[in-house]
Each structure stands twice: as structure tokens, then as C-alpha cells.
Coordinates of C-alpha atoms in Angstrom, one line a residue:
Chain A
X1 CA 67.8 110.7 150.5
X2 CA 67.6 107.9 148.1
X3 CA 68.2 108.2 144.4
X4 CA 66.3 107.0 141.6
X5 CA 65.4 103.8 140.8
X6 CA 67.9 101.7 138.4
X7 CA 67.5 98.7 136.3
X8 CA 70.6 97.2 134.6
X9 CA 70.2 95.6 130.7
X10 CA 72.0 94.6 127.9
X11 CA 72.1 95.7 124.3
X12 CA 71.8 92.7 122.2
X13 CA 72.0 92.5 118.1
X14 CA 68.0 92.8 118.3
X15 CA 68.1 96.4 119.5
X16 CA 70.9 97.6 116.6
X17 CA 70.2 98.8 113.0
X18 CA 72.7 99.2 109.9
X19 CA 74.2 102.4 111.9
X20 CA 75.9 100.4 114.1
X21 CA 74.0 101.8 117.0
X22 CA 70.8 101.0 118.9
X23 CA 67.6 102.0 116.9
X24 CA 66.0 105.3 117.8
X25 CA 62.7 103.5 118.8
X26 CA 64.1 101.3 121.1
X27 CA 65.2 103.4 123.6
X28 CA 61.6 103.3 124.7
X29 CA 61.5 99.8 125.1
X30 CA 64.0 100.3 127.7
X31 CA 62.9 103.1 129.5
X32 CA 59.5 101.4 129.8
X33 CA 61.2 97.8 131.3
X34 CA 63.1 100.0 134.1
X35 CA 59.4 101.7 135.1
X36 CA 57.7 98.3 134.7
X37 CA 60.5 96.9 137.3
X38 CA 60.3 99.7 139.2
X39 CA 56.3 98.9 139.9
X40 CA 57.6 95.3 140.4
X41 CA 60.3 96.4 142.8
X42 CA 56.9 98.6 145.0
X43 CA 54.7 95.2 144.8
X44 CA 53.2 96.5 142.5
X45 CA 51.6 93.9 139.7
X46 CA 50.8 94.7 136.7
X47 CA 48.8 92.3 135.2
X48 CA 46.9 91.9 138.3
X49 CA 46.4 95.5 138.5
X50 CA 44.7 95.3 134.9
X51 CA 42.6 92.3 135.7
X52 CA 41.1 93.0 139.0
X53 CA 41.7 96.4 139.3
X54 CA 40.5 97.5 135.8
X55 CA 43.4 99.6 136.1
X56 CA 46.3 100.2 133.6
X57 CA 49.0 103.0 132.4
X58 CA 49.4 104.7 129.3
X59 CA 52.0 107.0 128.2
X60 CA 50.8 110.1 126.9
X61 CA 53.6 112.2 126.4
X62 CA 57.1 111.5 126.2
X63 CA 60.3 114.1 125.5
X64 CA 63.2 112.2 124.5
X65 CA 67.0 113.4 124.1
X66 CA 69.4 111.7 122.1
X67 CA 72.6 112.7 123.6
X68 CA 75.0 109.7 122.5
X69 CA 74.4 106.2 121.1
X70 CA 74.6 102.8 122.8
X71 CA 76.0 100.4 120.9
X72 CA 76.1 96.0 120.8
X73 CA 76.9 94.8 123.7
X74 CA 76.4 97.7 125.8
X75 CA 75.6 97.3 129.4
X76 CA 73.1 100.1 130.5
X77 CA 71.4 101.8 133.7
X78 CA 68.0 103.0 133.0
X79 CA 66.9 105.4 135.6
X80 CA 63.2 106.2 136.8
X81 CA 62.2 108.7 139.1
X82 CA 58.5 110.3 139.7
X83 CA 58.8 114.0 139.7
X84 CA 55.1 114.8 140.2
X85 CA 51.5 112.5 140.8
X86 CA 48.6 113.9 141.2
X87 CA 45.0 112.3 139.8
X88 CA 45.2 110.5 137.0
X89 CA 48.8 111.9 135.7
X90 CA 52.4 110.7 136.8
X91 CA 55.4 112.1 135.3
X92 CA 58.7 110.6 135.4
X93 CA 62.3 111.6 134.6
X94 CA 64.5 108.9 133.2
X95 CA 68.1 108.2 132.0
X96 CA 70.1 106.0 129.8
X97 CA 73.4 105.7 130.8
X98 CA 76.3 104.2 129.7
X99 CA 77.5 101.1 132.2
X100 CA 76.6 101.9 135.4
X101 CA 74.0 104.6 137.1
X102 CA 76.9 107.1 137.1
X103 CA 78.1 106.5 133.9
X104 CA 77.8 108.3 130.2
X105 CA 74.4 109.7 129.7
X106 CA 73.2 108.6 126.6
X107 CA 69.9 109.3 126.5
X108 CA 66.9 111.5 128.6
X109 CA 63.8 111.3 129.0
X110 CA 60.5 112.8 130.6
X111 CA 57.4 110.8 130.1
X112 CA 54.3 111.8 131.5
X113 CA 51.6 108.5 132.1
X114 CA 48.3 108.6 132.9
X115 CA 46.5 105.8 135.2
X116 CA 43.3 104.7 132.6
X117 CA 40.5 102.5 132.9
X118 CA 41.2 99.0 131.1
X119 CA 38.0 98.6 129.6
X120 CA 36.5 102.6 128.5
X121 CA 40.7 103.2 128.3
X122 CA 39.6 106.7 130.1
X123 CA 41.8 108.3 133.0
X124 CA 40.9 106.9 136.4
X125 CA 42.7 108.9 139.1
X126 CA 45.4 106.5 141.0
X127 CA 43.8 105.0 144.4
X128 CA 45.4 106.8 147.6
X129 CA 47.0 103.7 148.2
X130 CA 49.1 103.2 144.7
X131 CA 49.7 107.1 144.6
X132 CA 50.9 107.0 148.3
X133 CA 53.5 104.1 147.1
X134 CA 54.8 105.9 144.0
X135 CA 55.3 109.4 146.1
X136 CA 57.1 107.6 148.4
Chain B
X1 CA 50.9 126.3 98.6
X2 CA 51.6 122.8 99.5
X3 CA 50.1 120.5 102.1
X4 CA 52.5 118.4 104.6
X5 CA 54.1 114.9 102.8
X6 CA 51.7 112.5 103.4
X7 CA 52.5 108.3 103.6
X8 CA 50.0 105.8 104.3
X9 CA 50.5 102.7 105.7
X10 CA 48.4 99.4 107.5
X11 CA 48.6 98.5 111.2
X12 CA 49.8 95.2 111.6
X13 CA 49.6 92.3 114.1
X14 CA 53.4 93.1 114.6
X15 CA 52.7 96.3 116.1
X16 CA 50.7 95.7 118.6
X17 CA 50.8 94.6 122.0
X18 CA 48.7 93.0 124.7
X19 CA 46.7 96.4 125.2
X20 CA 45.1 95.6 122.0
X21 CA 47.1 98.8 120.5
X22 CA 49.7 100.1 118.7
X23 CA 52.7 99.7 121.0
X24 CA 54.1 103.2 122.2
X25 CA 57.2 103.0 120.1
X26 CA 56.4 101.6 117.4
X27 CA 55.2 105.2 116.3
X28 CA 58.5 106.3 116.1
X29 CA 59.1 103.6 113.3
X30 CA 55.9 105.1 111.5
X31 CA 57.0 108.4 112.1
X32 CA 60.4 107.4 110.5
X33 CA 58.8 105.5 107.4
X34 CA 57.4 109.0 106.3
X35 CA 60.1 110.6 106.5
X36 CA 62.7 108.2 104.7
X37 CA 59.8 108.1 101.9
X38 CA 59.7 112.2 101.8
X39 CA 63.4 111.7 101.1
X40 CA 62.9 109.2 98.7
X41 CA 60.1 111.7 97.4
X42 CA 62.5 114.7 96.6
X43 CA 65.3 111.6 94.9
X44 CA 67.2 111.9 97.7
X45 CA 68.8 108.6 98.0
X46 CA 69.6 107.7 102.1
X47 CA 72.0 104.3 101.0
X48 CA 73.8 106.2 98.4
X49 CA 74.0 109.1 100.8
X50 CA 75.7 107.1 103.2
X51 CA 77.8 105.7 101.2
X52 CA 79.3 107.8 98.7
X53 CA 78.9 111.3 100.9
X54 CA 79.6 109.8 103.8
X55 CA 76.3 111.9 105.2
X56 CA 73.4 110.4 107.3
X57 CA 70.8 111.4 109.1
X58 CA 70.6 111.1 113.7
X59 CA 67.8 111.8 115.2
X60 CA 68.6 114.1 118.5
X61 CA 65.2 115.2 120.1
X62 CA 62.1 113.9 119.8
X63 CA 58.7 115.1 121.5
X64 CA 55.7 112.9 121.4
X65 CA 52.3 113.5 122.3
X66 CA 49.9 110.5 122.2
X67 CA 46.2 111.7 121.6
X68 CA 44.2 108.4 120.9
X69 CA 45.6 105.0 120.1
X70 CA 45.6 103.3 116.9
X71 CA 44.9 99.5 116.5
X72 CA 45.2 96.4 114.6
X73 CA 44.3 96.9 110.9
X74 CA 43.8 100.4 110.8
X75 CA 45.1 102.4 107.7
X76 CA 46.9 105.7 108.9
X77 CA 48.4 108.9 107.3
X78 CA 51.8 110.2 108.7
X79 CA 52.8 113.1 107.6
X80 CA 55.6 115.3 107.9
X81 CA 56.7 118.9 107.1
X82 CA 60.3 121.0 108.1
X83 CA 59.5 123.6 110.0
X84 CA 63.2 124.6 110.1
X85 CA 66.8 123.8 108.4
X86 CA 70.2 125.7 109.1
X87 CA 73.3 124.2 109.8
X88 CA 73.3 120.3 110.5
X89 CA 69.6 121.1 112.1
X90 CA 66.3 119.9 110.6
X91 CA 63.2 120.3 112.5
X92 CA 60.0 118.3 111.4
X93 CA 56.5 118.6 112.4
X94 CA 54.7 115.2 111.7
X95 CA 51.2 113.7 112.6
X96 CA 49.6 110.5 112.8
X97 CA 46.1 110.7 111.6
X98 CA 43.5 107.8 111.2
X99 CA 42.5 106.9 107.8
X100 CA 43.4 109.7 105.6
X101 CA 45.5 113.2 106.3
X102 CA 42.3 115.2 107.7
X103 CA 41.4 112.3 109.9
X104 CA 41.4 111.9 113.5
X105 CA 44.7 113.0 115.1
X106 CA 46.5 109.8 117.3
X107 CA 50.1 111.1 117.8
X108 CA 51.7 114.4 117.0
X109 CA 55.0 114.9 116.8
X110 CA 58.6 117.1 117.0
X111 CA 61.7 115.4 115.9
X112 CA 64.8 117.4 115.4
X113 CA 67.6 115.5 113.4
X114 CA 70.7 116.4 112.7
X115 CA 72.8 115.6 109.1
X116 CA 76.0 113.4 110.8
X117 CA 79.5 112.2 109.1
X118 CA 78.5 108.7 108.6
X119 CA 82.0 108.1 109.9
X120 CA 82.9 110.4 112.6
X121 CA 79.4 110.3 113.9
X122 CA 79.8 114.0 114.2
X123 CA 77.5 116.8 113.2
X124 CA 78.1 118.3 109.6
X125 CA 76.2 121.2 107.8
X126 CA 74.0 120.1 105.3
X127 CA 75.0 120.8 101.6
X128 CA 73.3 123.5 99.8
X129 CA 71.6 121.8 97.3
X130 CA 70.8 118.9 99.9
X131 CA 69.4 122.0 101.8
X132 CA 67.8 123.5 98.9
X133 CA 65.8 120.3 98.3
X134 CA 64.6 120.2 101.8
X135 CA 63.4 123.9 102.1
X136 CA 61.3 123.3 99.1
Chain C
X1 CA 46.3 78.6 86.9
X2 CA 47.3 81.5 89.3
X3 CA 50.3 81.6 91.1
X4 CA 50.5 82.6 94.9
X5 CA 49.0 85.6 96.3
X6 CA 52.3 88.4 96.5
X7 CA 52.8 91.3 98.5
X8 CA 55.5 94.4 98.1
X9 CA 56.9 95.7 100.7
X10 CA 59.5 98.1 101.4
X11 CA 63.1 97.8 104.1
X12 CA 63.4 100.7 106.1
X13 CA 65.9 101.5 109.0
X14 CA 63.7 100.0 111.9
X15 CA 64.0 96.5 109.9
X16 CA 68.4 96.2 109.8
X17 CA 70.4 95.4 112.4
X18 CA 74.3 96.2 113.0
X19 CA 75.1 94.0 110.5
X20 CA 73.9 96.2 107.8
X21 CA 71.3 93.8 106.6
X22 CA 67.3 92.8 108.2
X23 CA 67.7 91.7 111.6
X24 CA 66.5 87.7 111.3
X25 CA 63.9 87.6 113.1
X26 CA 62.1 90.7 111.2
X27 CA 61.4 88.5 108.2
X28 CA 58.7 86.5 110.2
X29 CA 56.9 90.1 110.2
X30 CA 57.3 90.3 106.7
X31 CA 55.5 87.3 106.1
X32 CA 52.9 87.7 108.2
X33 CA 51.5 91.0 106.3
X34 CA 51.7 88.8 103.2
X35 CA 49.3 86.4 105.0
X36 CA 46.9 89.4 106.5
X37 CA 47.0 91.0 103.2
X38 CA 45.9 87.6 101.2
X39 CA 43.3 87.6 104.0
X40 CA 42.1 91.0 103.3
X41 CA 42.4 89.9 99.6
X42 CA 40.1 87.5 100.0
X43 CA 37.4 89.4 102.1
X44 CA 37.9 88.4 105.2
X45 CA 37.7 90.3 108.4
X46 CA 40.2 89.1 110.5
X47 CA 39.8 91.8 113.3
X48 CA 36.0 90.9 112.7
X49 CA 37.0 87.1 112.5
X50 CA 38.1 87.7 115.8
X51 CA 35.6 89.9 117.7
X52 CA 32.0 87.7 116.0
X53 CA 33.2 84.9 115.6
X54 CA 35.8 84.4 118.5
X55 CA 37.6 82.8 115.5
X56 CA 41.9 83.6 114.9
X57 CA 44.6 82.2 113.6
X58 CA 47.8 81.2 115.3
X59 CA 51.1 80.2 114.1
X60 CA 52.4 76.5 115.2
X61 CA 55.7 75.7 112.9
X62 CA 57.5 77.8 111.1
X63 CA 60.7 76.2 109.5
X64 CA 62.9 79.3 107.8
X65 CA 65.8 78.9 105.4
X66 CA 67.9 82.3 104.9
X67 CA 69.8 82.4 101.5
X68 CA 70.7 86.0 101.2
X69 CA 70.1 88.8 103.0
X70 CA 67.9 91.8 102.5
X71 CA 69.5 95.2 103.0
X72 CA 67.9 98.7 103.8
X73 CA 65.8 100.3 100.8
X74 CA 65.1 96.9 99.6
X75 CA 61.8 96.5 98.0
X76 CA 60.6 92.9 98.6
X77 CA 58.5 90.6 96.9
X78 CA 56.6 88.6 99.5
X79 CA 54.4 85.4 98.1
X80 CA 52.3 82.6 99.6
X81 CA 50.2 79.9 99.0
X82 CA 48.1 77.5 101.1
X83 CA 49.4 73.7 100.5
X84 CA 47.4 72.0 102.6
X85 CA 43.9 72.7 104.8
X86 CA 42.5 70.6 106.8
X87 CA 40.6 70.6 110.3
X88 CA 42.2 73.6 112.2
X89 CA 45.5 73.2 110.3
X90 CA 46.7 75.4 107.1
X91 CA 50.3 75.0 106.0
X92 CA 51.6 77.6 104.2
X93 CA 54.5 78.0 101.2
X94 CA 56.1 81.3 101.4
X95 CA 59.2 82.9 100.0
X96 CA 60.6 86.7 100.4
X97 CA 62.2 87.4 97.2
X98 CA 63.9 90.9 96.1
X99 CA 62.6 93.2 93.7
X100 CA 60.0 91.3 92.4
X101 CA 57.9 88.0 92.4
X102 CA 60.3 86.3 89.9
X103 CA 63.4 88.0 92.0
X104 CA 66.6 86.9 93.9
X105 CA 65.2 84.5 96.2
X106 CA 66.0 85.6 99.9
X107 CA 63.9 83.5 102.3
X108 CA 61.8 80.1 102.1
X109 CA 59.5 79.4 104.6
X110 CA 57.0 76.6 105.2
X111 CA 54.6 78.0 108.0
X112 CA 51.9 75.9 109.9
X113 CA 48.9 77.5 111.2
X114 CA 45.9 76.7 113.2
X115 CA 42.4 78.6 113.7
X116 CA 42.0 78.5 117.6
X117 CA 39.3 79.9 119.3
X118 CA 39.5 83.2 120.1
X119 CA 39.1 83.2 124.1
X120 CA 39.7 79.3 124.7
X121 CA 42.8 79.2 122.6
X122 CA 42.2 75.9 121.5
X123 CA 42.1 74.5 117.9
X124 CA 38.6 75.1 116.2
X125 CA 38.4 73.2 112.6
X126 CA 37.5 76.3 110.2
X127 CA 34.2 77.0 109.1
X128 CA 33.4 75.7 105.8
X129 CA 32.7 78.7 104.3
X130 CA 36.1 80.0 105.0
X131 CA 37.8 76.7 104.1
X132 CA 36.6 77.2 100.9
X133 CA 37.9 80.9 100.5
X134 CA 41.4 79.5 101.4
X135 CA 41.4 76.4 99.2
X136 CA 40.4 78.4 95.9
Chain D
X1 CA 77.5 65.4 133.1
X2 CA 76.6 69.2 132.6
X3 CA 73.0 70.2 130.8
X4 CA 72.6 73.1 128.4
X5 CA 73.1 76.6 129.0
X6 CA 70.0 78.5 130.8
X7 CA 69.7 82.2 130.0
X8 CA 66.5 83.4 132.2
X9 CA 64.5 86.9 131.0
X10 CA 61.1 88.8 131.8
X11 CA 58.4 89.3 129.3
X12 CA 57.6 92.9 129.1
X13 CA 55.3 94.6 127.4
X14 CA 57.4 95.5 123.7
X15 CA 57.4 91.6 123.2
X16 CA 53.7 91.0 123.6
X17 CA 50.7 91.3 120.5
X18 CA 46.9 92.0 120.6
X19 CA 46.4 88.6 121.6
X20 CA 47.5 89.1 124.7
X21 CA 50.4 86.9 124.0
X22 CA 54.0 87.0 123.3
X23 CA 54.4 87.5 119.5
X24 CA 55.5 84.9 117.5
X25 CA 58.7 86.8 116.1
X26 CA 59.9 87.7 119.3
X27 CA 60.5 84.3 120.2
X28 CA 63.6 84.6 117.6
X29 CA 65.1 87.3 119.9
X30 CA 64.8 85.0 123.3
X31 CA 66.7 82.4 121.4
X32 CA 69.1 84.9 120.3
X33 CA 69.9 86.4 123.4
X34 CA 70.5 82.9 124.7
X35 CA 73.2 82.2 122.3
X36 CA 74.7 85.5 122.8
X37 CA 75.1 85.0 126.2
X38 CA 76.2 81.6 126.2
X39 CA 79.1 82.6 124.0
X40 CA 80.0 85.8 126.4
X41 CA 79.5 82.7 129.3
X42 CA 82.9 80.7 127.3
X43 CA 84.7 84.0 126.8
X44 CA 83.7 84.8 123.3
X45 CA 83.4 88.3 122.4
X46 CA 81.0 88.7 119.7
X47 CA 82.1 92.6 119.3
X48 CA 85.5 91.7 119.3
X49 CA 85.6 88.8 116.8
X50 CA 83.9 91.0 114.0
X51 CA 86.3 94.0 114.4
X52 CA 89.5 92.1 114.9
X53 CA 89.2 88.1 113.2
X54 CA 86.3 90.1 110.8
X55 CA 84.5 86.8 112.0
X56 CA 80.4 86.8 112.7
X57 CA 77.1 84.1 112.8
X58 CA 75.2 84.0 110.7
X59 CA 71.6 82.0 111.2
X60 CA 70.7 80.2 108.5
X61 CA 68.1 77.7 109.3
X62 CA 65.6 78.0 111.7
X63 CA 62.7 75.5 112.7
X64 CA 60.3 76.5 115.5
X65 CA 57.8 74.9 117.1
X66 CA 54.8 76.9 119.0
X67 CA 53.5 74.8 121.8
X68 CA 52.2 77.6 124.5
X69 CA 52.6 81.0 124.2
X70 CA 54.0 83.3 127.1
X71 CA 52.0 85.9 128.3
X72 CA 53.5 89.5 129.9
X73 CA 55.5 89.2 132.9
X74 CA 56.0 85.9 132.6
X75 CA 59.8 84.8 133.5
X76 CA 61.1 82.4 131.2
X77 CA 64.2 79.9 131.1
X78 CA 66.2 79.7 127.5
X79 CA 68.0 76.6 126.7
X80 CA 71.1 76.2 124.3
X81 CA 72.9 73.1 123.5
X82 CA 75.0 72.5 120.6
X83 CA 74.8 69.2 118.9
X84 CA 76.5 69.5 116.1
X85 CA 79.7 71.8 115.0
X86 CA 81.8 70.8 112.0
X87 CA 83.7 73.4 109.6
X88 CA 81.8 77.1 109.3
X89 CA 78.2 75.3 110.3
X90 CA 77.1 75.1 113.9
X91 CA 73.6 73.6 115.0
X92 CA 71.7 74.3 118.2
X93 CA 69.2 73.2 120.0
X94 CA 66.9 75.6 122.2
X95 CA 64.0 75.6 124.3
X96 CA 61.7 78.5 125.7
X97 CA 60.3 77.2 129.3
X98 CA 57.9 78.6 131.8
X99 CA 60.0 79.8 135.0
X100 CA 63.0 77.4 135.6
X101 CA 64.9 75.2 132.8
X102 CA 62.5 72.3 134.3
X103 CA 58.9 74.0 133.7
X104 CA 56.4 74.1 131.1
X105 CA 58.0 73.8 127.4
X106 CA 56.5 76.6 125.4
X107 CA 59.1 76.7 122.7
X108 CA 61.4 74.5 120.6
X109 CA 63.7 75.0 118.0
X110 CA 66.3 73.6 116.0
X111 CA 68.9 76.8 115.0
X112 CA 72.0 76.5 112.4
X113 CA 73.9 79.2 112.2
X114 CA 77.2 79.8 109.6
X115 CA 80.2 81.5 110.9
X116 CA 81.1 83.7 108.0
X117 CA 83.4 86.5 107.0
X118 CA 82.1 89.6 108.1
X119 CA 83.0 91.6 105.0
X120 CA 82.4 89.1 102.0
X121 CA 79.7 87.7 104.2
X122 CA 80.6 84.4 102.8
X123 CA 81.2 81.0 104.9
X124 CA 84.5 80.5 106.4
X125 CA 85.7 77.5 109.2
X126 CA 85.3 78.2 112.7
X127 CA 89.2 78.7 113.7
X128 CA 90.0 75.4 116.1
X129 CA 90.4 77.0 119.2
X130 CA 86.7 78.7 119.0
X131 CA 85.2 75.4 117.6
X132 CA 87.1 73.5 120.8
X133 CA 85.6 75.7 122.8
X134 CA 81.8 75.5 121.2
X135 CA 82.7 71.5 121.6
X136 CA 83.3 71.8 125.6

């Protein structure tokens, strides 16, 4: 059985604020780099995907749990895993950890997306073949 | 009785991306203006807070729900009421709302924050009159 | 004779890094609402600039010099002023102060900018109409 | 002979605008990171050097030059050179390429930072062994 996916970044002095720690918003930023590697990591482009495809993903809800801050110079392991997929709606549950994908958790996360249209920016259900790649 | 605090504020190029909206967390910096400008509202002074109490504010749970987008140059009320305060706890209810504070609803919000030693990092009880002020 | 065009703003949490005071890069935001706002200030549309006329402006050379540093709760006094406009060029005088207009002065910037076309990206002299509008 | 130091990163989403481009501010956090990592790259512990020789950078002069913009997803190479160290000043130069640190130059910039005391948060020399280092 194979575990979530995991993408490795750096805190740097841009992600801090005068608490010492990273800023609350910015935690997003990284969850969304590890799900926008993940898609890389499934062959999976993006900015193709908008172009041709007409085909893009929004967040529409996200549940966030600050558990313990990162702080400069951090390493981190963001986690990403699909926990359901079905029409237009994906829902994923992430992590923050602290150094590796075992380490600290720092911060939770459960983000539901929704596959829209690029132009009316309504929900388009996922083709068979992109929802067969995420489920798998 | 008294309506929700309401702050406006302009969407700039700055928070934007290349979906021609208002990037997904830069909501959580709006969301945050309103509420450091409620403080500022009731005289509660966050720097001198910090410094001379030692007490600050952490965010620890935050639930997002994004109903429509907003996008470049729009003018938006957020506003933000506690729905509960006891111990080191304050819950908020806050909404993003095009235009003016009955406008159209983009993001609605629950952010739970709890009062922290600025030093120790650790939870402490708010003060009464601190608490007083907030219950209002 | 009028001076520049000036703009108040307020530094919140989202704009400080670990350091305590605004993160460097955060100041080029803070001029940038000062330019949109003189835009808006002098009736023009740029989100309308954009979409009719296919017309926008992007920035070419910016040369920043940090004296002090802003801290959080700061309110700023953002000014500018055109210098020189001509073809698809405008160069641009700008300083952040604190407080007020005639405040501590915290950051001089000269900022070059051209009107491009909107889909084409390439330089577009401005319309003589709008020329005009910035020159006065 | 050796060249400058290369720092390679992605272009995601957070750092693009409504022009579909990278926005110009963000450029200041590419540079950054460079930097950052170039000093990690010589054994310099940024964290460290604050908390124990109370000894930080400072930027204070930047000039940046805007030739092409990057656009999502794009992977970009970051240059850093030093050409100039002498008492508490340092100067850089940088570049922002397309792909490898021998493709398509999209930004340049000249960077001085001050290393300075990080509780008066005035000026003070780089100790000899660090500038010997910078120097290599």
C-alpha cells in the first residue's frame, strides 16, 4: 500500500512575520505547491490542462489546523492524499510536518476542490481518464 | 442590537493570480485585517499588547468556505463577530461580502484563536477586562 | 502648484517578516496601490483600460533605496508623481514615508513603467488622451 | 574559474498576478531565496548568526530590471555573484533565467545589502572570517 504523496520545501524569511513564525496564510501556499506537484508527479499539466482542456481547479473549502508553528529555515513535508472523487468534487487530506514525512505535525488540512470550467468558471465533472489517475 | 464589525478594503493587483482572482489565501490576510482593525476598534492596542503584557493572539483553526471569487479592483466588506470567548478561546464568525456588508457573500468563515504568552508561545486565559471588551 | 498624489495605508501582520519589521519585498505592493489609486483618482478604469482597450501598464525598472524600516501598526504615507512621459514609457518618483506625507522618510523609489498591449505584451505609446491625464 | 551560484525553483501559482504573469514583487523573493541559499551553500547559518553573533542582512538598495516575465510553472535558474564586499556593505549581482543558468534572461538586479546588528539594527563590519568566506 503506498502512502501519500510528499513534497519537501523550505521556509524562507518571505514566509515569516514579526512572530517569529511562518504567517498563518501561508500555510496554504504550501499545501497547494505539494498538490500542484503531485498532478505534475501523475503527468498531469496544468497549464495545459487550462488551455486546451478548458479545465482548471478551485478550492472551495478548506479546514485548516494549526497544531504548531514552523519557523525560518524549516525544512518541511507537505502531504497530499485524495480521500474521495466523484463528479466535479475531490477532497484531499494534507499535512505539514516538521522535517521529514514522519516528523512533527505542524499543521492539517482537508481541502475539498472542485474541477471548473476555465472560461464560465462553473463545475465540469473530471474526465474518466483524469479521475481514474487521481483514484489511483 | 449591534450588527457584525464591518472593514472595507480594495482588491489589489497584488492579490491576484493568474486565474484573474483573488488568490485562495490571500483571504486569510483580509479576513485578518478586520479583525486586527475590530481590536483597534475597541482601543485594544496588539503592539503594546505584545509588548508590555506579553499577550498575543494564534490563530488555531480555521474553516473556509469559498462561495464566489472576488477580483481585481473590487471593494469588499469583511466582517467579523465572536460567537464565543472563555478561557484562552475566541471564536469568530467573519464574512467576505462584495461591495458593502449586505452584499453578495464570496467567502465565509470560522477562525478560532487562542490568546498566547508572547514568550512561551503557550496558551493563557484572557484577562477579564480584555474579555469584557471582547464580549461586548 | 500641487504636490504628488498620496496615499495612506495601514501595516498589518501579513506585511512583517521575522525580523519584526515589513518584509522588503512587500513595499513594492505598497507602491503599487499608490499608483492604482492615483489612477482611480484620475478616472481611469484600469480593469476597463484593460478589457476595451487591451491597454495595461507594466513595470520595467524599479531602483529602491531602504532607509528605515516600517514596523507592524504603522500607518504609511505613500506619494508619487510622474517625472517623465513619453511614448510607452512613465517614470515615476515615489517615497513611503511614516505617519504622514511630510513624515520620517522610509523608502525612495524611482519606478519605470510601460503601457503594453494587453494580449501582445508589447509596448503601445499611450493614447493622447490619457497622456494628458498623467502629465497634469 | 567558477561562475555564480545557481539556486533553481518552480513558479507556482501564489507567485503569479491577473496578468497571467509572475508578479513583479515576487521577483524580490526569487532573489532572496538565492542568497539564502547560497550562504547555507558556504556554511552560513542565517538562524544561527542572529541568535548567537546577534548579526543579520539587511537589503538596502535594490535595482531591478524587468525584461520578460515568467509565467506559472515555469522553472527558473537564480544567479548570485558578489562583486563587491568591503566593511558592513555587501553587493550582489543576480539574474532570474528561463530553465538552466544559460537560458532566456528575464531578470536583473543589482542588490546591496548591510550586515547589521540585529538588536540596534544599526550597521556593523562583517567579522573577517565571514567576509573571507563571502570573498571565496
Amino acid at each position: 500500500v503506498s502512502g501519500p504523496f510528499v513534497w519537501n520545501l523550505r521556509v524562507y524569511w518571505e514566509d515569516t512575520d514579526a512572530g517569529g513564525v511562518v504567517y498563518y496564510a501561508n500555510y496554504l501556499k504550501f499545501l497547494e505547491r505539494c498538490r500542484s506537484e503531485w498532478l505534475r508527479h501523475l503527468g498531469i499539466d496544468q497549464a495545459r490542462l487550462a488551455s486546451q482542456d478548458r479545465l482548471q481547479f478551485a478550492v472551495v473549502d478548506v479546514h485548516l489546523r494549526y497544531h504548531k508553528p514552523a519557523v525560518y529555515d524549516d525544512l518541511l513535508a507537505v502531504t497530499a492524499r485524495v480521500v474521495e472523487s466523484r463528479g466535479a468534487s475531490i477532497r484531499f487530506e494534507q499535512q505539514i510536518r516538521r522535517g521529514t514525512a514522519d516528523g512533527e505535525v505542524l499543521v492539517t488540512a482537508e481541502v475539498r476542490a472542485a474541477s471548473i470550467d476555465s472560461v464560465s468558471l462553473r463545475p465540469r465533472p473530471l474526465p474518466a481518464a483524469l479521475a481514474g489517475l487521481l483514484a489511483s
